[in-house]
Amino acid sequence: MAVASGCALTLGTPYVPLYQLPAALRDADATLAGIVVTELRVPRLALALVAGACLGAAGLVLQEALRNPLAIPEMLGVSSGAALGVAAPLVLAVSIPAAVQPLLAIGGAVLGGGLTLLAAGLGRGPSAVLLTGAAVAAALQAALLVLMVMADQLDLQLIYRYLLGSLSARTWDDVTGLWPWLLVAAPALVLCAPVLSVLRLGDEDAEALGVRAQRARVAALAIAVVLIAPVTAVCGPVAWVGFLAPHLARRLNPAADAVCWLPWSAAWGAVVVAVADIPARLALAPVETPVGAWTALLGVPAGVALLRSGTRRPAALRRAAGCEAVRSEQSGREPSPEIRGHGHRQEPDAATGAGEGR
């Protein structure tokens, strides 16, 4: 994060060496470098970090609530609904104040998530919710395509860039507009994290421990909406951050739970967006490319590699558990804690979420 922040503040036109950053920040209105750094690069970097943290935390909440590593905002209709709520007034030429746009995004995200839950049925398993969410997301994207057909050339360019996710021309007003929503979402995340750890045990075990699984799942989706919708209203749907950040967090400590993974997932989400924004701003300079295109370009292969390595590791540990169990029985000693834990736990399947921890 420090390296990405340094590159974001120094690289570009004009180039500001690292040793000149303190002077540029101090003399904000006196020099060209000071104006560029304080009015353009710093708010853009702050927005990238905040947006990435929100998307990373929302991705972990969805994956843990549905017990599926493929549960991401883009596949549950949440991001598409939020984008539809913001893009519709623009095409229909309805004047909307900037302060109301997060409310429209939240309304669209609630619409997408609510349609997913209603179509899947609250009594069904998490895998049904995920599959139904993919269908709802496709329907909402089709509605966005209809709006793009109706738009004129100027609005079409704005909508196209917005739907790919962009941090271009963002100011301090965009950053400060996210703080009220973060003040609501942060305490809810703190309360939600222990419940997510219980949901990993499965609905029956969670009910036995006093957690109503269906209500907890709906509450988790509501928290994810509050995290995703304001970011989507400002930046557009920045793709695949909610998929990649939780997997990076789990990679650091596979034996932890949601309480430990949540801050790391937020931090990795901030890093992913901050890193992706550097080539988005500089690769085709002076033309800027959408940051969402770079997060998808870099995030999908990295996420697939993490999934493949994550499925090979439990299988290797289970084989090692069987061998060590035989040796332990012959020698009369206890197997190691890591091997013993993996020898008695069924890992969730990456594609369907089947297999609940015991």
Coordinates of N, CA, C and O in Angstrom, one line a residue, residues 176-355:
T176 N -15.6 12.7 0.7 CA -16.3 13.0 1.9 C -17.8 12.5 1.8 O -18.4 12.3 2.9
G177 N -18.3 12.3 0.6 CA -19.6 11.8 0.5 C -19.8 10.3 1.0 O -20.9 9.8 1.2
L178 N -18.6 9.6 1.1 CA -18.7 8.2 1.5 C -18.6 8.0 3.0 O -19.0 7.0 3.5
W179 N -18.2 9.0 3.7 CA -18.0 8.9 5.2 C -19.3 8.6 6.0 O -19.3 7.8 6.9
P180 N -20.4 9.3 5.7 CA -21.6 8.9 6.4 C -22.0 7.5 6.3 O -22.5 6.8 7.3
W181 N -21.8 6.9 5.1 CA -22.2 5.5 4.9 C -21.2 4.6 5.6 O -21.6 3.5 6.1
L182 N -19.9 5.0 5.7 CA -19.0 4.2 6.4 C -19.2 4.2 7.9 O -19.0 3.2 8.6
L183 N -19.7 5.3 8.4 CA -20.0 5.3 9.8 C -21.2 4.4 10.2 O -21.3 3.9 11.3
V184 N -22.0 4.1 9.2 CA -23.1 3.2 9.5 C -22.6 1.8 9.3 O -23.0 0.9 10.1
A185 N -21.8 1.5 8.3 CA -21.4 0.2 7.9 C -20.3 -0.4 8.9 O -20.3 -1.6 9.1
A186 N -19.4 0.4 9.4 CA -18.3 -0.1 10.2 C -18.8 -0.8 11.5 O -18.4 -1.9 11.8
P187 N -19.7 -0.2 12.3 CA -20.2 -0.9 13.5 C -21.0 -2.2 13.1 O -20.9 -3.2 13.8
A188 N -21.7 -2.1 12.0 CA -22.4 -3.3 11.6 C -21.5 -4.4 11.2 O -21.7 -5.6 11.5
L189 N -20.3 -4.1 10.6 CA -19.3 -5.1 10.3 C -18.7 -5.7 11.5 O -18.5 -7.0 11.6
V190 N -18.5 -4.9 12.5 CA -17.9 -5.5 13.8 C -18.9 -6.4 14.4 O -18.5 -7.5 14.9
L191 N -20.2 -6.1 14.4 CA -21.2 -7.0 15.0 C -21.4 -8.3 14.1 O -21.8 -9.3 14.6
C192 N -21.2 -8.1 12.8 CA -21.5 -9.2 11.9 C -20.4 -10.2 11.8 O -20.7 -11.4 11.5
A193 N -19.2 -9.9 12.0 CA -18.1 -10.8 11.8 C -18.2 -12.1 12.6 O -18.0 -13.2 12.1
P194 N -18.5 -12.0 13.9 CA -18.6 -13.3 14.7 C -19.7 -14.2 14.2 O -19.6 -15.4 14.2
V195 N -20.8 -13.6 13.7 CA -21.9 -14.4 13.2 C -21.5 -15.1 11.9 O -21.9 -16.2 11.6
L196 N -20.7 -14.4 11.1 CA -20.2 -15.1 9.9 C -19.4 -16.3 10.2 O -19.5 -17.3 9.4
S197 N -18.6 -16.3 11.2 CA -17.9 -17.5 11.6 C -18.8 -18.6 12.0 O -18.5 -19.8 11.7
V198 N -19.9 -18.3 12.6 CA -20.9 -19.3 13.0 C -21.6 -19.9 11.7 O -21.8 -21.1 11.6
L199 N -21.9 -19.0 10.8 CA -22.5 -19.5 9.6 C -21.7 -20.4 8.8 O -22.2 -21.3 8.0
R200 N -20.4 -20.4 8.9 CA -19.5 -21.3 8.2 C -19.8 -22.8 8.6 O -19.4 -23.7 7.9
L201 N -20.3 -23.0 9.8 CA -20.6 -24.3 10.3 C -21.8 -25.0 9.6 O -22.0 -26.2 9.7
G202 N -22.6 -24.2 8.9 CA -23.8 -24.7 8.2 C -25.0 -24.2 8.9 O -25.0 -23.8 10.1
D203 N -26.1 -24.3 8.2 CA -27.4 -23.7 8.8 C -27.8 -24.5 10.0 O -28.3 -23.9 11.0
E204 N -27.8 -25.8 10.0 CA -28.2 -26.6 11.1 C -27.4 -26.4 12.4 O -27.9 -26.2 13.5
D205 N -26.1 -26.4 12.2 CA -25.2 -26.1 13.4 C -25.4 -24.7 13.9 O -25.3 -24.4 15.1
A206 N -25.6 -23.7 12.9 CA -25.8 -22.3 13.3 C -27.1 -22.2 14.1 O -27.1 -21.5 15.1
E207 N -28.1 -22.9 13.7 CA -29.4 -22.8 14.4 C -29.2 -23.4 15.8 O -29.8 -22.9 16.8
A208 N -28.4 -24.5 15.9 CA -28.2 -25.1 17.2 C -27.5 -24.2 18.2 O -27.6 -24.3 19.4
L209 N -26.6 -23.3 17.6 CA -25.9 -22.3 18.4 C -26.7 -21.0 18.7 O -26.1 -20.1 19.2
G210 N -27.9 -21.0 18.2 CA -28.7 -19.8 18.5 C -28.7 -18.7 17.4 O -29.2 -17.6 17.6
V211 N -28.1 -19.0 16.2 CA -28.1 -18.0 15.1 C -29.1 -18.4 14.1 O -29.1 -19.6 13.6
R212 N -30.0 -17.6 13.8 CA -31.0 -17.8 12.8 C -30.4 -17.5 11.4 O -30.2 -16.4 11.0
A213 N -30.1 -18.6 10.7 CA -29.2 -18.5 9.5 C -29.8 -17.6 8.4 O -29.1 -16.8 7.8
Q214 N -31.1 -17.8 8.2 CA -31.7 -17.0 7.1 C -31.7 -15.5 7.4 O -31.4 -14.7 6.6
R215 N -32.1 -15.2 8.6 CA -32.0 -13.7 9.0 C -30.6 -13.2 9.0 O -30.4 -12.1 8.6
A216 N -29.7 -14.0 9.5 CA -28.3 -13.5 9.4 C -27.8 -13.3 8.0 O -27.0 -12.4 7.7
R217 N -28.2 -14.2 7.1 CA -27.8 -14.1 5.7 C -28.4 -12.8 5.1 O -27.7 -12.1 4.3
V218 N -29.7 -12.5 5.4 CA -30.3 -11.3 4.9 C -29.6 -10.0 5.5 O -29.3 -9.1 4.8
A219 N -29.3 -10.1 6.8 CA -28.6 -9.0 7.4 C -27.2 -8.8 6.8 O -26.7 -7.6 6.5
A220 N -26.5 -9.9 6.5 CA -25.2 -9.8 5.8 C -25.3 -9.1 4.4 O -24.5 -8.3 4.0
L221 N -26.3 -9.5 3.7 CA -26.6 -8.9 2.4 C -26.8 -7.4 2.5 O -26.4 -6.6 1.7
A222 N -27.6 -7.0 3.5 CA -27.9 -5.6 3.8 C -26.6 -4.8 4.1 O -26.4 -3.7 3.5
I223 N -25.7 -5.4 4.9 CA -24.4 -4.7 5.2 C -23.6 -4.6 3.9 O -23.0 -3.6 3.6
A224 N -23.6 -5.6 3.1 CA -22.9 -5.6 1.8 C -23.4 -4.5 0.9 O -22.7 -3.8 0.2
V225 N -24.7 -4.3 0.9 CA -25.4 -3.3 0.1 C -24.9 -1.9 0.5 O -24.6 -1.0 -0.3
V226 N -24.9 -1.7 1.8 CA -24.5 -0.4 2.4 C -23.0 -0.1 2.0 O -22.6 1.1 1.8
L227 N -22.2 -1.1 1.9 CA -20.8 -0.9 1.6 C -20.6 -0.7 0.1 O -19.7 0.1 -0.4
I228 N -21.4 -1.4 -0.7 CA -21.1 -1.4 -2.2 C -21.8 -0.3 -2.9 O -21.2 0.4 -3.8
A229 N -23.0 0.0 -2.5 CA -23.8 1.0 -3.3 C -23.2 2.4 -3.3 O -23.1 3.0 -4.3
P230 N -22.8 3.0 -2.1 CA -22.2 4.3 -2.2 C -20.9 4.4 -3.1 O -20.6 5.3 -3.8
V231 N -20.1 3.3 -3.0 CA -18.9 3.2 -3.8 C -19.3 3.2 -5.3 O -18.7 3.8 -6.2
T232 N -20.3 2.4 -5.6 CA -20.8 2.3 -7.0 C -21.3 3.6 -7.5 O -21.2 4.0 -8.7
A233 N -22.0 4.4 -6.6 CA -22.5 5.6 -7.0 C -21.4 6.6 -7.4 O -21.6 7.4 -8.3
V234 N -20.3 6.5 -6.8 CA -19.2 7.5 -7.0 C -18.2 6.9 -8.1 O -17.9 7.7 -9.1
C235 N -17.8 5.7 -8.0 CA -16.8 5.1 -8.9 C -17.3 4.2 -10.0 O -16.6 3.9 -11.0
G236 N -18.6 3.8 -9.9 CA -19.1 2.8 -10.8 C -18.7 1.4 -10.3 O -18.0 1.3 -9.3
P237 N -19.2 0.3 -10.9 CA -18.9 -1.0 -10.4 C -17.5 -1.5 -10.7 O -17.2 -2.0 -11.8
V238 N -16.6 -1.3 -9.8 CA -15.2 -1.7 -10.0 C -15.2 -3.2 -9.8 O -15.4 -3.7 -8.6
A239 N -14.9 -4.0 -10.8 CA -15.2 -5.4 -10.8 C -14.1 -6.2 -10.1 O -12.9 -5.8 -10.1
W240 N -14.5 -7.3 -9.6 CA -13.6 -8.4 -9.1 C -12.8 -8.1 -7.9 O -12.0 -8.9 -7.4
V241 N -12.9 -6.9 -7.3 CA -12.2 -6.6 -6.1 C -12.7 -7.4 -4.9 O -12.0 -8.0 -4.1
G242 N -14.1 -7.5 -4.9 CA -14.7 -8.3 -3.8 C -14.4 -9.8 -4.0 O -14.7 -10.6 -3.0
F243 N -13.9 -10.2 -5.1 CA -13.5 -11.7 -5.3 C -12.1 -11.9 -4.9 O -11.8 -12.9 -4.2
L244 N -11.2 -11.0 -5.3 CA -9.8 -11.2 -5.1 C -9.3 -10.9 -3.7 O -8.5 -11.7 -3.1
A245 N -9.8 -9.8 -3.1 CA -9.3 -9.4 -1.7 C -9.6 -10.5 -0.7 O -8.7 -10.8 0.1
P246 N -10.8 -11.1 -0.6 CA -11.0 -12.1 0.5 C -10.1 -13.3 0.3 O -9.6 -13.9 1.3
H247 N -9.8 -13.7 -0.9 CA -8.9 -14.9 -1.2 C -7.4 -14.5 -0.8 O -6.7 -15.4 -0.2
L248 N -7.0 -13.3 -1.0 CA -5.7 -12.9 -0.5 C -5.6 -12.9 1.0 O -4.6 -13.3 1.6
A249 N -6.7 -12.5 1.7 CA -6.8 -12.4 3.1 C -6.7 -13.9 3.7 O -6.0 -14.1 4.7
R250 N -7.4 -14.8 3.1 CA -7.4 -16.2 3.5 C -6.0 -16.8 3.3 O -5.6 -17.7 4.0
R251 N -5.4 -16.4 2.2 CA -4.1 -16.9 1.9 C -3.0 -16.6 3.0 O -2.1 -17.4 3.3
L252 N -3.2 -15.5 3.7 CA -2.3 -15.1 4.8 C -2.4 -16.0 6.0 O -1.4 -16.4 6.6
N253 N -3.7 -16.4 6.3 CA -3.9 -17.2 7.5 C -5.1 -18.1 7.2 O -6.2 -17.8 7.6
P254 N -4.8 -19.3 6.6 CA -5.9 -20.2 6.2 C -6.7 -20.7 7.4 O -7.9 -21.1 7.2
A255 N -6.1 -20.8 8.5 CA -6.8 -21.4 9.7 C -7.6 -20.4 10.5 O -8.2 -20.8 11.5
A256 N -7.6 -19.1 10.1 CA -8.4 -18.1 10.9 C -9.9 -18.2 10.5 O -10.3 -19.0 9.8
D257 N -10.6 -17.2 11.1 CA -12.0 -17.1 10.8 C -12.3 -15.7 10.3 O -11.4 -14.9 10.0
A258 N -13.6 -15.4 10.1 CA -14.0 -14.2 9.5 C -13.6 -13.0 10.3 O -13.4 -11.9 9.8
V259 N -13.5 -13.1 11.6 CA -13.1 -12.0 12.5 C -11.7 -11.5 12.1 O -11.4 -10.3 12.1
C260 N -10.8 -12.5 11.9 CA -9.4 -12.1 11.5 C -9.3 -11.8 10.0 O -8.5 -10.9 9.7
W261 N -10.1 -12.4 9.2 CA -10.0 -12.1 7.7 C -10.6 -10.7 7.3 O -10.1 -10.2 6.4
L262 N -11.5 -10.2 8.1 CA -12.2 -9.0 7.7 C -11.3 -7.8 7.5 O -11.3 -7.2 6.4
P263 N -10.5 -7.4 8.5 CA -9.6 -6.3 8.3 C -8.6 -6.5 7.1 O -8.2 -5.6 6.4
W264 N -8.1 -7.8 7.0 CA -7.1 -8.1 6.0 C -7.8 -8.0 4.6 O -7.2 -7.5 3.6
S265 N -9.0 -8.4 4.5 CA -9.7 -8.3 3.2 C -9.9 -6.9 2.8 O -9.8 -6.5 1.7
A266 N -10.3 -6.0 3.8 CA -10.4 -4.6 3.5 C -9.1 -4.0 3.0 O -9.0 -3.2 2.1
A267 N -8.0 -4.4 3.7 CA -6.7 -3.8 3.4 C -6.3 -4.3 2.0 O -5.8 -3.5 1.2
W268 N -6.5 -5.6 1.7 CA -6.1 -6.1 0.3 C -7.0 -5.4 -0.8 O -6.5 -5.2 -1.9
G269 N -8.3 -5.2 -0.5 CA -9.1 -4.5 -1.4 C -8.6 -3.1 -1.7 O -8.5 -2.7 -2.9
A270 N -8.1 -2.4 -0.7 CA -7.5 -1.1 -0.9 C -6.3 -1.1 -1.8 O -6.1 -0.3 -2.7
V271 N -5.5 -2.1 -1.5 CA -4.2 -2.3 -2.3 C -4.5 -2.6 -3.7 O -3.9 -2.1 -4.7
V272 N -5.5 -3.5 -4.0 CA -5.8 -3.9 -5.4 C -6.3 -2.7 -6.2 O -5.8 -2.5 -7.3
V273 N -7.2 -1.9 -5.6 CA -7.7 -0.7 -6.4 C -6.6 0.3 -6.6 O -6.4 0.9 -7.6
A274 N -5.8 0.6 -5.5 CA -4.7 1.6 -5.6 C -3.7 1.1 -6.7 O -3.2 2.0 -7.4
V275 N -3.3 -0.2 -6.7 CA -2.4 -0.6 -7.7 C -2.9 -0.6 -9.1 O -2.3 -0.2 -10.0
A276 N -4.2 -1.0 -9.2 CA -4.8 -1.0 -10.6 C -5.0 0.4 -11.1 O -5.0 0.6 -12.3
D277 N -5.1 1.4 -10.2 CA -5.3 2.8 -10.7 C -4.1 3.4 -11.3 O -4.2 4.3 -12.1
I278 N -2.9 2.8 -11.0 CA -1.7 3.4 -11.6 C -1.6 3.1 -13.1 O -1.4 4.1 -13.9
P279 N -1.7 1.9 -13.6 CA -1.8 1.7 -15.0 C -3.0 2.3 -15.7 O -2.9 2.7 -16.8
A280 N -4.1 2.4 -14.9 CA -5.3 3.0 -15.5 C -5.0 4.5 -15.8 O -5.6 5.1 -16.8
R281 N -4.2 5.1 -15.0 CA -3.9 6.6 -15.3 C -2.7 6.8 -16.2 O -2.7 7.8 -16.9
L282 N -1.8 5.8 -16.3 CA -0.5 6.1 -16.9 C -0.3 5.2 -18.2 O 0.6 5.6 -19.0
A283 N -1.0 4.1 -18.3 CA -0.6 3.2 -19.4 C -0.8 3.8 -20.8 O 0.0 3.6 -21.7
L284 N -1.9 4.5 -21.0 CA -2.2 5.1 -22.3 C -2.2 6.6 -22.2 O -3.0 7.3 -22.9
A285 N -1.4 7.2 -21.3 CA -1.4 8.7 -21.1 C -1.2 9.4 -22.4 O -0.4 8.9 -23.2
P286 N -1.9 10.5 -22.6 CA -2.7 11.3 -21.7 C -4.2 10.7 -21.6 O -5.0 11.3 -20.9
V287 N -4.5 9.6 -22.3 CA -5.8 9.1 -22.2 C -5.9 8.2 -21.0 O -5.0 7.3 -20.8
E288 N -6.9 8.3 -20.1 CA -7.1 7.5 -19.0 C -8.0 6.3 -19.3 O -9.0 6.5 -20.0
T289 N -7.7 5.1 -18.8 CA -8.5 3.9 -18.9 C -9.3 3.7 -17.6 O -8.8 4.0 -16.6
P290 N -10.4 3.0 -17.7 CA -11.2 2.7 -16.5 C -10.4 1.8 -15.6 O -9.8 0.8 -16.0
V291 N -10.5 2.1 -14.3 CA -9.8 1.2 -13.3 C -10.4 -0.1 -13.2 O -9.7 -1.1 -12.9
G292 N -11.7 -0.2 -13.5 CA -12.4 -1.5 -13.4 C -11.9 -2.5 -14.4 O -11.9 -3.7 -14.2
A293 N -11.5 -2.0 -15.6 CA -10.9 -2.9 -16.6 C -9.6 -3.5 -16.1 O -9.3 -4.7 -16.4
W294 N -8.8 -2.7 -15.4 CA -7.5 -3.3 -14.9 C -7.8 -4.2 -13.7 O -7.0 -5.2 -13.5
T295 N -8.7 -3.9 -12.8 CA -9.0 -4.9 -11.7 C -9.5 -6.2 -12.2 O -9.1 -7.3 -11.7
A296 N -10.3 -6.2 -13.3 CA -10.8 -7.4 -13.9 C -9.6 -8.1 -14.6 O -9.5 -9.4 -14.5
L297 N -8.8 -7.4 -15.3 CA -7.7 -8.0 -16.1 C -6.7 -8.6 -15.2 O -6.2 -9.7 -15.4
L298 N -6.4 -8.0 -14.0 CA -5.4 -8.5 -13.1 C -6.0 -9.4 -12.1 O -5.4 -10.4 -11.6
G299 N -7.3 -9.2 -11.7 CA -7.9 -10.0 -10.6 C -8.4 -11.3 -11.0 O -8.3 -12.3 -10.2
V300 N -8.9 -11.5 -12.2 CA -9.5 -12.8 -12.6 C -8.4 -13.9 -12.6 O -8.5 -14.9 -12.0
P301 N -7.3 -13.7 -13.4 CA -6.3 -14.8 -13.3 C -5.6 -15.0 -12.0 O -5.4 -16.1 -11.6
A302 N -5.4 -13.9 -11.2 CA -4.9 -14.1 -9.9 C -5.9 -14.8 -8.9 O -5.5 -15.7 -8.2
G303 N -7.1 -14.5 -9.0 CA -8.1 -15.2 -8.2 C -8.2 -16.7 -8.6 O -8.4 -17.6 -7.7
V304 N -8.2 -17.0 -9.9 CA -8.2 -18.4 -10.3 C -7.0 -19.2 -9.8 O -7.1 -20.3 -9.3
A305 N -5.9 -18.5 -9.8 CA -4.7 -19.2 -9.3 C -4.8 -19.4 -7.8 O -4.4 -20.5 -7.3
L306 N -5.3 -18.5 -7.1 CA -5.5 -18.7 -5.6 C -6.5 -19.8 -5.3 O -6.3 -20.6 -4.4
L307 N -7.6 -19.9 -6.2 CA -8.5 -20.9 -6.0 C -7.9 -22.3 -6.2 O -8.1 -23.3 -5.5
R308 N -7.1 -22.4 -7.3 CA -6.5 -23.7 -7.6 C -5.5 -24.1 -6.5 O -5.5 -25.2 -6.1
S309 N -4.7 -23.1 -6.0 CA -3.7 -23.5 -5.0 C -4.4 -23.8 -3.7 O -4.0 -24.6 -2.9
G310 N -5.6 -23.1 -3.4 CA -6.3 -23.4 -2.2 C -7.0 -24.7 -2.2 O -7.1 -25.3 -1.1
T311 N -7.4 -25.2 -3.4 CA -8.0 -26.6 -3.4 C -6.9 -27.7 -3.3 O -7.2 -28.8 -2.8
R312 N -5.7 -27.4 -3.8 CA -4.6 -28.4 -3.7 C -4.1 -28.5 -2.3 O -3.8 -29.6 -1.9
R313 N -4.1 -27.4 -1.6 CA -3.5 -27.5 -0.2 C -4.3 -28.4 0.7 O -3.7 -29.2 1.4
P314 N -5.6 -28.2 0.8 CA -6.4 -29.1 1.7 C -6.3 -30.6 1.3 O -6.2 -31.4 2.2
A315 N -6.2 -30.8 0.0 CA -6.1 -32.2 -0.4 C -4.8 -32.8 0.0 O -4.7 -34.0 0.5
A316 N -3.7 -32.0 -0.1 CA -2.4 -32.5 0.3 C -2.4 -32.7 1.8 O -1.8 -33.7 2.4
L317 N -3.0 -31.8 2.6 CA -3.0 -32.0 4.0 C -3.8 -33.2 4.5 O -3.5 -33.9 5.4
R318 N -4.9 -33.5 3.7 CA -5.7 -34.7 4.1 C -4.9 -35.9 3.8 O -5.0 -36.9 4.6
R319 N -4.2 -36.0 2.7 CA -3.3 -37.1 2.5 C -2.2 -37.3 3.5 O -1.9 -38.4 4.0
A320 N -1.7 -36.1 3.9 CA -0.6 -36.1 5.0 C -1.3 -36.6 6.3 O -0.6 -37.3 7.1
A321 N -2.5 -36.2 6.5 CA -3.2 -36.6 7.7 C -3.4 -38.1 7.8 O -3.2 -38.7 8.9
G322 N -3.7 -38.7 6.7 CA -3.9 -40.2 6.7 C -2.6 -40.9 7.0 O -2.5 -41.8 7.8
C323 N -1.5 -40.4 6.3 CA -0.2 -41.0 6.6 C 0.3 -40.8 8.0 O 0.8 -41.8 8.6
E324 N 0.1 -39.6 8.5 CA 0.6 -39.4 9.9 C -0.3 -40.1 10.9 O 0.2 -40.5 12.0
A325 N -1.6 -40.3 10.6 CA -2.4 -41.1 11.5 C -2.0 -42.5 11.7 O -2.0 -43.1 12.7
V326 N -1.5 -43.1 10.5 CA -1.0 -44.5 10.6 C 0.2 -44.5 11.4 O 0.4 -45.4 12.2
R327 N 1.2 -43.5 11.1 CA 2.4 -43.5 11.9 C 2.2 -43.3 13.4 O 2.8 -43.8 14.2
S328 N 1.2 -42.4 13.7 CA 0.9 -42.1 15.1 C 0.3 -43.3 15.8 O 0.6 -43.6 17.0
E329 N -0.5 -44.1 15.1 CA -1.1 -45.3 15.7 C 0.0 -46.3 16.0 O 0.0 -47.0 17.0
Q330 N 1.0 -46.4 15.1 CA 2.1 -47.3 15.3 C 3.0 -46.9 16.4 O 3.5 -47.7 17.1
S331 N 3.2 -45.6 16.5 CA 4.2 -45.1 17.5 C 3.6 -44.7 18.8 O 4.2 -44.5 19.8
G332 N 2.2 -44.5 18.8 CA 1.5 -44.1 20.0 C 1.6 -42.7 20.4 O 1.2 -42.3 21.5
R333 N 2.0 -41.8 19.4 CA 2.0 -40.3 19.7 C 0.9 -39.6 19.0 O 0.2 -40.1 18.1
E334 N 0.7 -38.4 19.4 CA -0.4 -37.5 18.9 C 0.0 -36.9 17.6 O 1.2 -36.5 17.4
P335 N -0.9 -36.9 16.6 CA -0.5 -36.1 15.3 C -0.4 -34.6 15.6 O -0.9 -34.1 16.6
S336 N 0.2 -33.9 14.7 CA 0.4 -32.5 14.8 C -1.0 -31.8 14.7 O -1.9 -32.3 14.1
P337 N -1.1 -30.6 15.4 CA -2.4 -29.9 15.4 C -2.9 -29.6 14.0 O -4.1 -29.7 13.7
E338 N -2.0 -29.1 13.1 CA -2.5 -28.7 11.8 C -3.0 -29.9 11.0 O -4.0 -29.9 10.4
I339 N -2.2 -31.0 11.1 CA -2.6 -32.2 10.4 C -3.9 -32.8 11.0 O -4.8 -33.2 10.3
R340 N -4.0 -32.7 12.3 CA -5.1 -33.3 13.0 C -6.4 -32.5 12.6 O -7.4 -33.1 12.4
G341 N -6.3 -31.2 12.5 CA -7.4 -30.4 12.2 C -7.9 -30.7 10.8 O -9.1 -30.8 10.5
H342 N -7.0 -30.8 9.8 CA -7.4 -31.0 8.5 C -7.8 -32.5 8.2 O -8.5 -32.8 7.3
G343 N -7.4 -33.3 9.1 CA -7.8 -34.7 8.9 C -9.2 -35.0 9.4 O -9.8 -36.0 9.0
H344 N -9.8 -34.1 10.1 CA -11.2 -34.3 10.6 C -12.2 -33.2 10.1 O -13.3 -33.2 10.6
R345 N -11.8 -32.4 9.2 CA -12.6 -31.3 8.7 C -12.8 -31.5 7.2 O -11.9 -31.7 6.5
Q346 N -14.1 -31.3 6.8 CA -14.4 -31.3 5.4 C -14.3 -29.9 4.8 O -15.0 -29.0 5.3
E347 N -13.5 -29.6 3.9 CA -13.3 -28.3 3.3 C -14.5 -28.0 2.4 O -14.9 -28.9 1.6
P348 N -14.9 -26.7 2.3 CA -16.0 -26.4 1.3 C -15.5 -26.5 -0.1 O -14.3 -26.1 -0.4
D349 N -16.4 -26.9 -1.0 CA -16.0 -27.0 -2.4 C -16.0 -25.7 -3.0 O -16.9 -24.8 -2.7
A350 N -15.1 -25.3 -3.8 CA -15.0 -24.0 -4.4 C -16.1 -23.6 -5.3 O -16.5 -22.5 -5.5
A351 N -16.7 -24.6 -6.0 CA -17.7 -24.3 -7.0 C -19.1 -24.3 -6.5 O -19.9 -23.5 -6.9
T352 N -19.4 -25.1 -5.5 CA -20.8 -25.2 -5.0 C -20.9 -24.8 -3.6 O -22.0 -24.7 -3.1
G353 N -19.8 -24.7 -2.8 CA -20.0 -24.4 -1.4 C -20.3 -25.6 -0.6 O -20.6 -25.5 0.6
A354 N -20.4 -26.8 -1.2 CA -20.7 -28.0 -0.4 C -19.6 -28.4 0.5 O -18.4 -28.1 0.2
G355 N -20.0 -29.1 1.5 CA -19.0 -29.5 2.5 C -18.9 -28.5 3.6 O -18.4 -27.4 3.4

